[in-house]
Every structure is written in C-alpha cells, then in structure tokens.
Tab-separated table of C-alpha atoms in Angstrom:
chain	number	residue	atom	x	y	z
A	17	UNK	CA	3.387	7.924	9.086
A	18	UNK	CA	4.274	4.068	9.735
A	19	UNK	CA	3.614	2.860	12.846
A	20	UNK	CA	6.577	0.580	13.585
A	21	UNK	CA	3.207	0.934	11.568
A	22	UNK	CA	2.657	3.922	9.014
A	23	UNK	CA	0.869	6.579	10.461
A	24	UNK	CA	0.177	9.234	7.692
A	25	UNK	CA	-1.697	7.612	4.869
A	26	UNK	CA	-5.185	7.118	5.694
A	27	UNK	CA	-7.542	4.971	3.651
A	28	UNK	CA	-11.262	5.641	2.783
A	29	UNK	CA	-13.899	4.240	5.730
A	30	UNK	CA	-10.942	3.263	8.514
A	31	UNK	CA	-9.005	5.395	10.649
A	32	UNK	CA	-5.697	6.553	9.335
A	33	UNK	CA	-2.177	5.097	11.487
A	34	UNK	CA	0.910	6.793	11.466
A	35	UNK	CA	3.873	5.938	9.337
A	36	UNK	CA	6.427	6.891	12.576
A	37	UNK	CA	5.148	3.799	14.172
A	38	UNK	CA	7.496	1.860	11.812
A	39	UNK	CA	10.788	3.440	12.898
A	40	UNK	CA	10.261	3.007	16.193
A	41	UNK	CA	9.835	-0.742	15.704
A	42	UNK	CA	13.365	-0.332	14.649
A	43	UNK	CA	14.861	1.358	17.208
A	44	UNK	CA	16.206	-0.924	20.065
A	45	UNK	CA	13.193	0.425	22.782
A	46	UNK	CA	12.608	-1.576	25.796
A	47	UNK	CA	8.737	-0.957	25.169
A	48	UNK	CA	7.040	-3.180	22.831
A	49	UNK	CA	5.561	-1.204	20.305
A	50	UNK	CA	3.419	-1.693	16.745
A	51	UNK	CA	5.136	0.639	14.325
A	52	UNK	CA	3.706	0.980	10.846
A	53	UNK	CA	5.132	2.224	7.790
A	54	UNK	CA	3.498	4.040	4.878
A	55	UNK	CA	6.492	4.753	2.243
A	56	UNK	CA	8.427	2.447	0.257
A	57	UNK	CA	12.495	2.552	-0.217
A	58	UNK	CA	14.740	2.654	-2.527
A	59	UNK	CA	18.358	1.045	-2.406
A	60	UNK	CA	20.328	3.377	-4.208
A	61	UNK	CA	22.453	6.733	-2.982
A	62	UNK	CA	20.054	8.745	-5.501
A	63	UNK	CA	16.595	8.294	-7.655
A	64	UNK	CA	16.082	7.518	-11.422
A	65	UNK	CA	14.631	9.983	-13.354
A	66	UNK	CA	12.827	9.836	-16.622
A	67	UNK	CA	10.367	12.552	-18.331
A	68	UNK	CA	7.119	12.751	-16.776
A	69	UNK	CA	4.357	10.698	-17.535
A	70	UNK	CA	1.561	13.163	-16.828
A	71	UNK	CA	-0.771	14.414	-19.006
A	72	UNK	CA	-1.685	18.003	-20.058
A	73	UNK	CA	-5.238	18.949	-21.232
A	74	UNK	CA	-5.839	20.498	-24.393
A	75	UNK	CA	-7.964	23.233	-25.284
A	76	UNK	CA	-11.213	20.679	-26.355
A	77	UNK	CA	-10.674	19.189	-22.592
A	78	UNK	CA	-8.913	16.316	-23.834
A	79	UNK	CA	-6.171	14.828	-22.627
A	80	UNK	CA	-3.220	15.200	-24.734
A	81	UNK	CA	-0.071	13.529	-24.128
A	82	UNK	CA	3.190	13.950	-25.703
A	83	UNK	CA	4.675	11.589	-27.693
A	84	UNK	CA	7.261	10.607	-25.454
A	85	UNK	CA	5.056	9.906	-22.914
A	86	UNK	CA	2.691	7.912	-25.367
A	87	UNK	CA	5.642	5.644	-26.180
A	88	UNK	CA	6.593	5.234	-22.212
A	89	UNK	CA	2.764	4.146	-21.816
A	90	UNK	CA	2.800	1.853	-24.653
A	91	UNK	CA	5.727	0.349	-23.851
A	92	UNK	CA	4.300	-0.702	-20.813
A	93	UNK	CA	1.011	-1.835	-22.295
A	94	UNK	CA	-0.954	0.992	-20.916
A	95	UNK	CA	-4.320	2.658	-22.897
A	96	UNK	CA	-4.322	6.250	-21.732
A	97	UNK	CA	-8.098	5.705	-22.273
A	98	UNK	CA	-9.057	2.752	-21.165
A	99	UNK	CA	-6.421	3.897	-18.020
A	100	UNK	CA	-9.194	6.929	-17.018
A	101	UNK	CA	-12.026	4.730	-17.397
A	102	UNK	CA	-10.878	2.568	-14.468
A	103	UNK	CA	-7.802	-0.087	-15.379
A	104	UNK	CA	-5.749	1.719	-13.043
A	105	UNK	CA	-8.228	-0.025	-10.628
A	106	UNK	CA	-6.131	-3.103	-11.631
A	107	UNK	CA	-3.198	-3.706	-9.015
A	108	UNK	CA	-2.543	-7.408	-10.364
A	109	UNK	CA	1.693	-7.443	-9.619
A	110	UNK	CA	2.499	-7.622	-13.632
A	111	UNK	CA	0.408	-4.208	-13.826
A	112	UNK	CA	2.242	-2.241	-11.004
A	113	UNK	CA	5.010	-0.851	-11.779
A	114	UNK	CA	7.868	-0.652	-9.881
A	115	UNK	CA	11.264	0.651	-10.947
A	116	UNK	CA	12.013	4.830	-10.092
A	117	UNK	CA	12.314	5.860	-14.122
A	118	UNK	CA	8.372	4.033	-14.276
A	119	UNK	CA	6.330	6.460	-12.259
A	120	UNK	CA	3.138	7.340	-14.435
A	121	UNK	CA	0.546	9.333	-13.536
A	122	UNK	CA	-2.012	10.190	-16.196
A	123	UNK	CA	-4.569	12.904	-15.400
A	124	UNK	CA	-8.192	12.034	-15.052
A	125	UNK	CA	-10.606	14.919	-14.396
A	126	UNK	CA	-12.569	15.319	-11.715
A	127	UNK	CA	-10.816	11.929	-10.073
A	128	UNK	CA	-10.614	13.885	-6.497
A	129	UNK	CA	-13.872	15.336	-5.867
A	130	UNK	CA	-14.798	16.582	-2.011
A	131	UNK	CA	-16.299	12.834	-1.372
A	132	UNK	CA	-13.560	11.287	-2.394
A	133	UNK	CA	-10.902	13.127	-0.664
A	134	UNK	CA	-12.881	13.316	2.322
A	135	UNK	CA	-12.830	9.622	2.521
A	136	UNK	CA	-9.413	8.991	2.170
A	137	UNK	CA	-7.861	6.592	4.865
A	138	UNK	CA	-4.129	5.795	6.306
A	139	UNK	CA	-2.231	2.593	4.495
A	140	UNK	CA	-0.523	2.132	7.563
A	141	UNK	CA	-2.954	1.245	9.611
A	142	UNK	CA	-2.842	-2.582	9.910
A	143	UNK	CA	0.896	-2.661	9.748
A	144	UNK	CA	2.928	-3.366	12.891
A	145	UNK	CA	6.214	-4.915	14.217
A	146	UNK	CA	6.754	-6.255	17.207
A	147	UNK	CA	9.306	-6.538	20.032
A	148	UNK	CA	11.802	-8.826	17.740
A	149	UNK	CA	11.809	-6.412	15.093
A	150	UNK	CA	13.890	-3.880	17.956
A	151	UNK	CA	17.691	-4.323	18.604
A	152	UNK	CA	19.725	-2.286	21.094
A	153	UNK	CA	22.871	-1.987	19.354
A	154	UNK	CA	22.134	0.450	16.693
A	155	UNK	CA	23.677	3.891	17.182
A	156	UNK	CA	22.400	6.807	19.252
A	157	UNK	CA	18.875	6.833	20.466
A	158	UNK	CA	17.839	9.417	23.354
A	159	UNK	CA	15.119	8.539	25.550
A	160	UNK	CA	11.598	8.739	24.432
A	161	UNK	CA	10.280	11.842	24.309
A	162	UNK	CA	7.507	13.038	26.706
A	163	UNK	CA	4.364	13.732	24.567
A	164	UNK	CA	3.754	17.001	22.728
A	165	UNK	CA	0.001	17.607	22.593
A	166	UNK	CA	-0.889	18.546	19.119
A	167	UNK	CA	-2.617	21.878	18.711
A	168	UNK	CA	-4.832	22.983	15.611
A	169	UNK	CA	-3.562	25.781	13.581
A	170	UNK	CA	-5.920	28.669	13.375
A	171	UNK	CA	-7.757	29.184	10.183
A	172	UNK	CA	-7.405	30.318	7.368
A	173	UNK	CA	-4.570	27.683	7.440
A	174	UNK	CA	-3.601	29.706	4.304
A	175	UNK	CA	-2.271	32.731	6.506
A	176	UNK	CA	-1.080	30.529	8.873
A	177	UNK	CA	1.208	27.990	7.139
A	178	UNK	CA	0.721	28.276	3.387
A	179	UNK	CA	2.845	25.712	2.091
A	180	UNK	CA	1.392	22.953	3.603
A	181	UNK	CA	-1.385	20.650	2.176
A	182	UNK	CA	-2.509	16.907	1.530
A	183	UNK	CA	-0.882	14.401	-0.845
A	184	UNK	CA	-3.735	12.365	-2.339
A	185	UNK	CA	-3.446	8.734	-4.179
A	186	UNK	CA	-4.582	5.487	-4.504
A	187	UNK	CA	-3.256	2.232	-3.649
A	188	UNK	CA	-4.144	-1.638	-3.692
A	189	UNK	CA	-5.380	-1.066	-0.374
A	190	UNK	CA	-7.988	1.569	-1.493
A	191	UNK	CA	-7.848	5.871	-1.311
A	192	UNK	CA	-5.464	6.928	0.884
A	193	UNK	CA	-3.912	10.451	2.173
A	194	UNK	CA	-1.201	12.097	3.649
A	195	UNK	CA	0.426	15.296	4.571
A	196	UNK	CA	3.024	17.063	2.195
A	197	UNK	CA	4.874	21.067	1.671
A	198	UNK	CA	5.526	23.228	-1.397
A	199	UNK	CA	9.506	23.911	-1.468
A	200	UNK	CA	11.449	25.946	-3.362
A	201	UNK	CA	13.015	25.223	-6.708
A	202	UNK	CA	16.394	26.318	-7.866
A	203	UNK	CA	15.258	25.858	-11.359
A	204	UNK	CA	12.410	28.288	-11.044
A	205	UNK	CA	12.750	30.984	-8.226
A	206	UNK	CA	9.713	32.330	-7.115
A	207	UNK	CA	8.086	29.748	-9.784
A	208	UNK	CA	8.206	26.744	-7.877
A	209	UNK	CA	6.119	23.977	-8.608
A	210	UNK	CA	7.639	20.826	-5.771
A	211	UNK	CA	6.001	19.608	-3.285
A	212	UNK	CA	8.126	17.530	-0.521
A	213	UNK	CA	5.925	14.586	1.030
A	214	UNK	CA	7.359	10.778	2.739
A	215	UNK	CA	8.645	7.877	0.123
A	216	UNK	CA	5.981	6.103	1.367
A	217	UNK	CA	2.995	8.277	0.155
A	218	UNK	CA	4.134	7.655	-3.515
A	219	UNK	CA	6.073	4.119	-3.357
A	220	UNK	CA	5.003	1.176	-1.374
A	221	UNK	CA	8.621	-0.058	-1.443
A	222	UNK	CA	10.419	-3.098	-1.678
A	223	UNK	CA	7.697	-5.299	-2.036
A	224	UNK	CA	5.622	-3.113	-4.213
A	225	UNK	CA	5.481	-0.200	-6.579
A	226	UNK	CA	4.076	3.418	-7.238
A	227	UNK	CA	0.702	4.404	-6.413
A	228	UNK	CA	-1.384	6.186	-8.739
A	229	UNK	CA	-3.637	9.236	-9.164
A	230	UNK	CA	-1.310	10.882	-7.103
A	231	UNK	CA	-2.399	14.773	-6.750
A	232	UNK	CA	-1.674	17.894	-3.821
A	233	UNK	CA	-4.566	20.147	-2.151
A	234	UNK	CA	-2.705	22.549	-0.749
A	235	UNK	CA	-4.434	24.850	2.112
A	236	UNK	CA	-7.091	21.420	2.163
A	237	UNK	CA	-10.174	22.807	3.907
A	238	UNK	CA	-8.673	26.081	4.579
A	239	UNK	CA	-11.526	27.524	6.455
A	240	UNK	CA	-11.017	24.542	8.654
A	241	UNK	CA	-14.626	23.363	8.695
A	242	UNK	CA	-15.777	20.113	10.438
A	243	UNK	CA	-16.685	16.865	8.671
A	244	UNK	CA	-20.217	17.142	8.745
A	245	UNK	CA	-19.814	20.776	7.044
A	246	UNK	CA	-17.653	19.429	4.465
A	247	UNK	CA	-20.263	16.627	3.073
A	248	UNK	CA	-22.101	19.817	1.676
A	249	UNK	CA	-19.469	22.254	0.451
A	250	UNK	CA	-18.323	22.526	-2.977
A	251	UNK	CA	-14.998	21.458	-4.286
A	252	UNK	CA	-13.966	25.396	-4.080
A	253	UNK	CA	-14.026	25.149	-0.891
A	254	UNK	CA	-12.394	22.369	0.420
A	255	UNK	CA	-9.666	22.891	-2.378
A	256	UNK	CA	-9.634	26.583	-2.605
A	257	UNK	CA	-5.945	26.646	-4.318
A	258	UNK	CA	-6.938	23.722	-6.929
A	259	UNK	CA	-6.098	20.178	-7.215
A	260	UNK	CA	-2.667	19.561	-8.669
A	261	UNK	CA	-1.816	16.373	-9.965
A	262	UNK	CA	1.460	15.038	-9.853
A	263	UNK	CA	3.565	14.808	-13.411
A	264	UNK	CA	6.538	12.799	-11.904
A	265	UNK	CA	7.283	11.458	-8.368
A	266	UNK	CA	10.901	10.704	-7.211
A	267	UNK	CA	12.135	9.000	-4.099
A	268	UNK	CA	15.175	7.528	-2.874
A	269	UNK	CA	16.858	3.953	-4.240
A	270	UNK	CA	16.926	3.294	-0.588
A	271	UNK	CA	13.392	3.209	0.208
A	272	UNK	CA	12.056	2.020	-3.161
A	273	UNK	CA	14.446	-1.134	-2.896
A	274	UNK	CA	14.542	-1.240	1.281
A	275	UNK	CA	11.145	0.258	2.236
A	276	UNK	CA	8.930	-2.287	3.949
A	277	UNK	CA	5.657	-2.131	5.284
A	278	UNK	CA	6.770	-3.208	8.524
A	279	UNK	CA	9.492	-1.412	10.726
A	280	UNK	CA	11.375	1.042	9.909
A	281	UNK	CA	12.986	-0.269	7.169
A	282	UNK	CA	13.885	1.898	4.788
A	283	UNK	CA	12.756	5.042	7.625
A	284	UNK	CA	16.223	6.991	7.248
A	285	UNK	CA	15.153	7.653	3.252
A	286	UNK	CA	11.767	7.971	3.486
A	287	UNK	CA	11.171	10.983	1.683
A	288	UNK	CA	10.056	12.255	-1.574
A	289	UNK	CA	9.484	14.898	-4.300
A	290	UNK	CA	7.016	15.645	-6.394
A	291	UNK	CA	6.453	17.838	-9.790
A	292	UNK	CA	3.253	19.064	-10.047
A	293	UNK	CA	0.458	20.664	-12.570
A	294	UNK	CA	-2.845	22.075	-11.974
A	295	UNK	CA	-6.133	19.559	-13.344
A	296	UNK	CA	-7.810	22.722	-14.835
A	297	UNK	CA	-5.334	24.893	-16.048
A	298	UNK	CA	-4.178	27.720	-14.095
A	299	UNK	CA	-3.509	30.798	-16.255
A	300	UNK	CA	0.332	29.796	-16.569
A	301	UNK	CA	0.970	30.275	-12.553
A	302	UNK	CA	2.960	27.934	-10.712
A	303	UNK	CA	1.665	26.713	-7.461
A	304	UNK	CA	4.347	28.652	-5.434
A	305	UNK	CA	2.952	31.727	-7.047
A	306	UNK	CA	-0.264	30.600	-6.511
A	307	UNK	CA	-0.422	29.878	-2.648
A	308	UNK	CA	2.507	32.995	-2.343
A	309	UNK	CA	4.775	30.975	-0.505
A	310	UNK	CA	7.737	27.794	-1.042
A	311	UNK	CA	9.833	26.998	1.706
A	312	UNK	CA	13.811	26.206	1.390
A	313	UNK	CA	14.854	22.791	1.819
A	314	UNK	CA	18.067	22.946	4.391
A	315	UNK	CA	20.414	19.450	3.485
A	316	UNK	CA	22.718	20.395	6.078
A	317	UNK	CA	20.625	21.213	8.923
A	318	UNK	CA	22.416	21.055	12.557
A	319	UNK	CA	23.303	18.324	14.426
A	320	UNK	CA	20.087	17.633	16.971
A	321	UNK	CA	22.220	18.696	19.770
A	322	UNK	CA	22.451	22.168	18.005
A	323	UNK	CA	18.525	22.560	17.179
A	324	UNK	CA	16.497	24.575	19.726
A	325	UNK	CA	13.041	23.382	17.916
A	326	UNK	CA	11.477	21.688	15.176
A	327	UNK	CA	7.670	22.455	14.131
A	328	UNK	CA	5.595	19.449	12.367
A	329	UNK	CA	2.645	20.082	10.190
A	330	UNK	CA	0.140	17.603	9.153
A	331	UNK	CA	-3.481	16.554	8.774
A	332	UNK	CA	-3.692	13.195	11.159
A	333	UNK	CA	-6.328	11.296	9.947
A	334	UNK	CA	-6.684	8.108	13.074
A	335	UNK	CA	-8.134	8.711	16.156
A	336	UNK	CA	-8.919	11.025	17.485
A	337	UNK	CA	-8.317	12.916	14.736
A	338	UNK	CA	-10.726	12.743	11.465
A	339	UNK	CA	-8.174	14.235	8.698
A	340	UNK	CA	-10.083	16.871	7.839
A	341	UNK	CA	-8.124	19.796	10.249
A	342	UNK	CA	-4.466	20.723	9.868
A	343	UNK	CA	-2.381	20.814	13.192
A	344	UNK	CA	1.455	21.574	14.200
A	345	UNK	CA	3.458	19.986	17.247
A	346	UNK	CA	6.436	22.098	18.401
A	347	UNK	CA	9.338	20.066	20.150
A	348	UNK	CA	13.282	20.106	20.837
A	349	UNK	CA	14.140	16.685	18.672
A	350	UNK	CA	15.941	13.859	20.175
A	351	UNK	CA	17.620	11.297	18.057
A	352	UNK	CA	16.383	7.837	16.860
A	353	UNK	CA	18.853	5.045	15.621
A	354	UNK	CA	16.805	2.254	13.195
A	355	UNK	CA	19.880	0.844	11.846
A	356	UNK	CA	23.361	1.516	12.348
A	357	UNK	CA	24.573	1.533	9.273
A	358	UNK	CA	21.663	4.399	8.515
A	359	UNK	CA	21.749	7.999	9.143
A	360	UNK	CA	20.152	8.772	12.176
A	361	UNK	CA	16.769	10.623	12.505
A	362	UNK	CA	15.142	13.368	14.521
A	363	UNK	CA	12.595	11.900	16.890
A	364	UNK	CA	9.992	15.128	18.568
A	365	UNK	CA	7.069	14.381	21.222
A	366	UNK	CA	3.761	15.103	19.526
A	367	UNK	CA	0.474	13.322	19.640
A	368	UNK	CA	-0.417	13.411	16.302
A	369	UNK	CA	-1.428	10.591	14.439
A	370	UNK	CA	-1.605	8.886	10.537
A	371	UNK	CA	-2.613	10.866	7.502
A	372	UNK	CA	0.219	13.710	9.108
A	373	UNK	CA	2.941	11.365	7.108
A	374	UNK	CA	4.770	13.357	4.747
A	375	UNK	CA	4.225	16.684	6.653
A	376	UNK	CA	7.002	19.285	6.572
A	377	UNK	CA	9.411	19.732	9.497
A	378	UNK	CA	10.509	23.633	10.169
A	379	UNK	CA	13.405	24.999	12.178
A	380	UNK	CA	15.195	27.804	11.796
A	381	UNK	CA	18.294	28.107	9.150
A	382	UNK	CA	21.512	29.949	9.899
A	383	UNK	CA	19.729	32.962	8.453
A	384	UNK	CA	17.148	32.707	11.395
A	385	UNK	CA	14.427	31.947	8.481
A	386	UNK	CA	12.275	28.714	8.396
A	387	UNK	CA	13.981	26.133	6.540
A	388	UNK	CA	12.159	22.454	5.710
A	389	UNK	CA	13.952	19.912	7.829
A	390	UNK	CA	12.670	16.946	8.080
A	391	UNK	CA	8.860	15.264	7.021
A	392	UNK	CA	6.977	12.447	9.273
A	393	UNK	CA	7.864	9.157	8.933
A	394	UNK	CA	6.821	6.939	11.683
A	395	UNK	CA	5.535	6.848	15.290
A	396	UNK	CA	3.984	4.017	17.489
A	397	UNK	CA	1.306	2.418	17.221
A	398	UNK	CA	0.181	4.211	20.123
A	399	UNK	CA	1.095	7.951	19.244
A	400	UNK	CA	2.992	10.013	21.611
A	401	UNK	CA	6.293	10.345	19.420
A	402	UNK	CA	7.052	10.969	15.542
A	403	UNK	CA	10.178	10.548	13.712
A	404	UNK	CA	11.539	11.681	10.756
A	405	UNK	CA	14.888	11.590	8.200
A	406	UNK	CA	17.480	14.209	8.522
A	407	UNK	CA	17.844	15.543	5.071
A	408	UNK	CA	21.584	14.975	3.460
A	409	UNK	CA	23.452	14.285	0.274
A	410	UNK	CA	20.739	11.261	-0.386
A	411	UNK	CA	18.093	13.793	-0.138
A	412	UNK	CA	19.368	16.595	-2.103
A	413	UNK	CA	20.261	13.736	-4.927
A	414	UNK	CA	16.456	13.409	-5.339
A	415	UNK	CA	15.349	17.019	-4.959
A	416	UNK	CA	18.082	18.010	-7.647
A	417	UNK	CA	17.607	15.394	-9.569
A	418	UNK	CA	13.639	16.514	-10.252
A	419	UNK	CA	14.708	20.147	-10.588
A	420	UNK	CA	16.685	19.635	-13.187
A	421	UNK	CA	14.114	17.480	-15.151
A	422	UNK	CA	11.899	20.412	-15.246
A	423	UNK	CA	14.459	22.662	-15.651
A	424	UNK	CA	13.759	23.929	-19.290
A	425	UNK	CA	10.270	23.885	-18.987
C-alpha cells in the first residue's frame, strides 16, 4: 500500500511500506504524516486493451508465442530469448514501456522459486509526502479511525479465505510483492481466471511504466509456516495451487497517467486486473476451479454510511510483519477525501502494514453474500489506518474491458 508512502509492495532484503500511506498524504489531516504509494495511474475514464503478450509453453517446454504477440514484441524491439535470459533486467526509460495497450509479460520458467518470492520487498517503502502535500478543502473525510489490530487467519489459509494470494513482480527498484483476490468472470462462470490486485502492483504510474514478471501464488504458504521453515520447503509447498503468471494486466487511465509515487495521487483509481495462466500447465483448469472459489466484484457497493463492515486481507510484509503470513482486519469504514474532484474512498482502522497492497476488501452484497469491495491502497507511514477506492463505473470499465478480451478463449 503507499504510504502517503506505498505500503503493499515489498522489495527483496528491506521491509515492505504500505501503499495507504500515500492517500493519506492527500487527505487534508492535521497530523503530519509520510504516505507512500505503490501503484501507478492512469488518466483516462477506462483502460486500453490489446491481446496479451504472454507466452504459452509448448509440449518440448518451449516457449511458444503466437504470432501476434511475436509482432507486438518485435515491434517494440524485444528478443523473447534474449528477454528470459535477463534483458528484462534492463529498466533504462527507452526500454520500459509505458502506455496501457503495451503490457508484456513473457513467461520464464522457474523465474519465482521459494527464495525468490520469499525475498520479495515493498516499493513503497522510501516514498513519503509531507504536511504540504495535505489540503483541508477536499470533500468528506471522517475522523481517523482508531486502530484495528490485525489478526492472522488460521491455517490452511485455503479453507479460510481461498481467493486470496500474493501478486509477484519486478521493478527498477528490485523484487517486490503484494497482496491480490481471484474474482469472478462473466465471460467464464465458474471458469474464472482474474485476479483483482492495486494499479500500483502492476504500473508505477505517471512517471513510469509496467513492471514485469508479474505472476499470482494464491493460498502463498498455506500451511502458514514461519520464515525460517520456509528457507527449506519446496516450491509445493509454499505455492501449493501453482504459480500463475500474468498474460495481460489492465488498470485505470487515471492512475497510469495520474499515479505518483508520492501522495495519493492517483489513490481513488488505484486498482487493477489481471488475466492469468498457470507456468506448468494445469490440465485445462482455470484457477477459480482450481482453488474452488472467485469472489463477485460489487461496482455499486453502499454508500459508507450504509456499510456495517468491511474485511481486508493481505500479507504485510514491513514491520512487524515479515510477509510470509496472511492476516484480515475487520472495521466499519469511514470516508477519506484525496481530491475533490475524485471519488471518495473507504478508510478502516487496521494495523497492517506494506506487501497487504492490493488485498481484497469484503462486505456483504444485497444478497447477504461476500462481495469484493474495495483493495488496499495506502496508509501512513506509521500504520494504524488503510484506505482504499470504492469500486464504480471506472472500475467496472477495466474489469469488463479484460473479460471481454478473453472472452472467446
């Protein structure tokens, strides 16, 4: 999550800050607080959308991409190849690419091994605003909440909550993480293969571009060992559902052309949706029939007044949290103001920290069923508070947009 500084994304050998940070920095508070951000924006009412540039893996264990996709790379002077053997290592500004139709995200085996993922950190952790990045005239904010402490969920997370997992990708700053949810696709009932995360787990925003090797664990160390377990346990283990690797990414205009790394710019859009694939194959079952569970996605969710509770899910990767163990905060949501002109968003106490970015938010829909609301997208610096987007027309533009992509597939 940003952090008036993003909190969610952690990066490998540093503790993670949250992405909420950023929209508080926002906000018109009388404290001073650091807020970080972790997603990017994108300045439009919906996203681009373009085939996907992922690749699928032959029976030899080769990739094989199809020729659309080889004409998209070459037209961007990219060597599938030389690509897996480490130039997407290579973050110079004429090599990142930027725009919502260029989102590429080529396959390479055995990228996200138990070491790797382990070691993932938050990209929002050295981001901060301070107190002239707050104004007091933007629309309704409630007082702060009082902090929720987070509490772990018991294992196997899998019976617990088991659409929730990590988001996984790299970025200029090194190997980061944060926290995403399989949803439901109308394209595919029962079939679904989305995953809803933050914008800025997959787009760095206005003054950057997408990230790369971009894949989901979902049910990430299910068994909920510790980290000194997990340096010796196979990759079965800690990703007992598979790696899935994402095939296209889509956030909103706003954040990809707004999004900043400071603040909460861009906060109000800071969401995303991924298509995923499994790295080995996984006998032609989608990941919703996979884990046995997608939740809805509810784009007209009450009016905070009219919401008894909302339930956030994430792995928080900063102190004192390591990353490695899932946890839920359960709150009656206030509302936060970043910009008047922007929707406003649901603010809930809760003490978790970065690296829980992207992590679903629950309440219940009309039907009295859970219903995603909301995902983290900033806090303080501090912790004590996390914010997110309420989900509306901007928000279904994206999801629908990469439902339909996949549509006849």
């Amino acid at each position: 999550m940003r952090s008036i500084r993003p909190p969610f994304a952690a990066r490998r050998g540093r503790s993670a800050r949250r992405r909420t940070s950023p929209v508080l920095a926002a906000v018109g508070l009388a404290a001073a607080l650091t807020l970080t951000a972790t997603a990017c924006d994108s300045g439009g009412d919906t996203a681009s959308g373009r085939p996907t540039a992922s690749a699928s893996q032959g029976g030899d264990g080769k990739i094989q991409i199809p020729d659309d996709i080889k004409n998209k790379l070459k037209e961007h002077g990219i060597d599938v190849d030389k690509w897996k053997r480490g130039a997407w290592k290579n973050w110079d500004r004429r090599e990142w690419l930027r725009q919502a139709d260029d989102f590429i995200n080529p396959i390479i085996k055995g990228l996200w091994d138990p070491a790797r993922m382990r070691g993932a950190d938050d990209p929002d952790r050295n981001k901060g605003v301070d107190d002239s990045d707050l104004t007091g005239d933007q629309g309704v904010t409630d007082p702060e909440p009082a902090p929720v402490t987070a509490r772990a969920v018991r294992t196997s997370y899998h019976a617990n909550v088991p659409e929730a997992g990590k988001v996984f990708f790299d970025s200029p700053e090194g190997t980061m993480v944060c926290s995403a949810t399989v949803v439901e696709d109308p394209a595919h009932p029962g079939k679904s293969n989305l995953v809803w995360t933050a914008g800025h787990c997959v787009h760095a925003g206005k003054k950057g571009g997408w990230y790369r090797n971009i894949a989901f664990v979902p049910s990430y160390n299910d068994s909920g060992r510790t980290a000194a377990q997990l340096e010796s346990a196979p990759r079965q283990e800690v990703a007992p559902y598979g790696v899935w690797w994402s095939d296209w990414a889509q956030t909103s205009d706003q954040w990809i052309e707004q999004g900043g790394s400071t603040g909460g710019q861009g906060a109000s859009y800071d969401y995303a949706v991924l298509h995923v694939k499994p790295e080995k194959g996984n006998g032609g079952k989608s990941l919703e029939e996979t884990v046995g569970s997608a939740l809805p996605v509810n784009f007209n969710a009450p009016a905070v007044p009219q919401v008894s509770s909302i339930t956030a899910t994430g792995y928080p990767a900063a102190a004192p949290f390591d990353g490695q163990k899932l946890y839920q905060c359960t709150d009656k949501p206030g509302r936060l103001s970043v910009a008047q002109a922007d929707p406003t968003m649901y603010r809930i106490g809760c003490t978790m920290t970065g690296g829980s970015s992207g992590g679903g938010w629950v309440a219940a829909g009309s039907d009295g069923k859970p219903a995603l609301v909301s995902n983290t997208s900033i806090g303080p610096v501090k912790f004590g508070w996390l914010a997110g987007p309420r989900l509306g027309s901007v928000a279904k533009g994206v999801y629908d947009s990469v439902s339909a992509k996949f549509a006849g597939r």
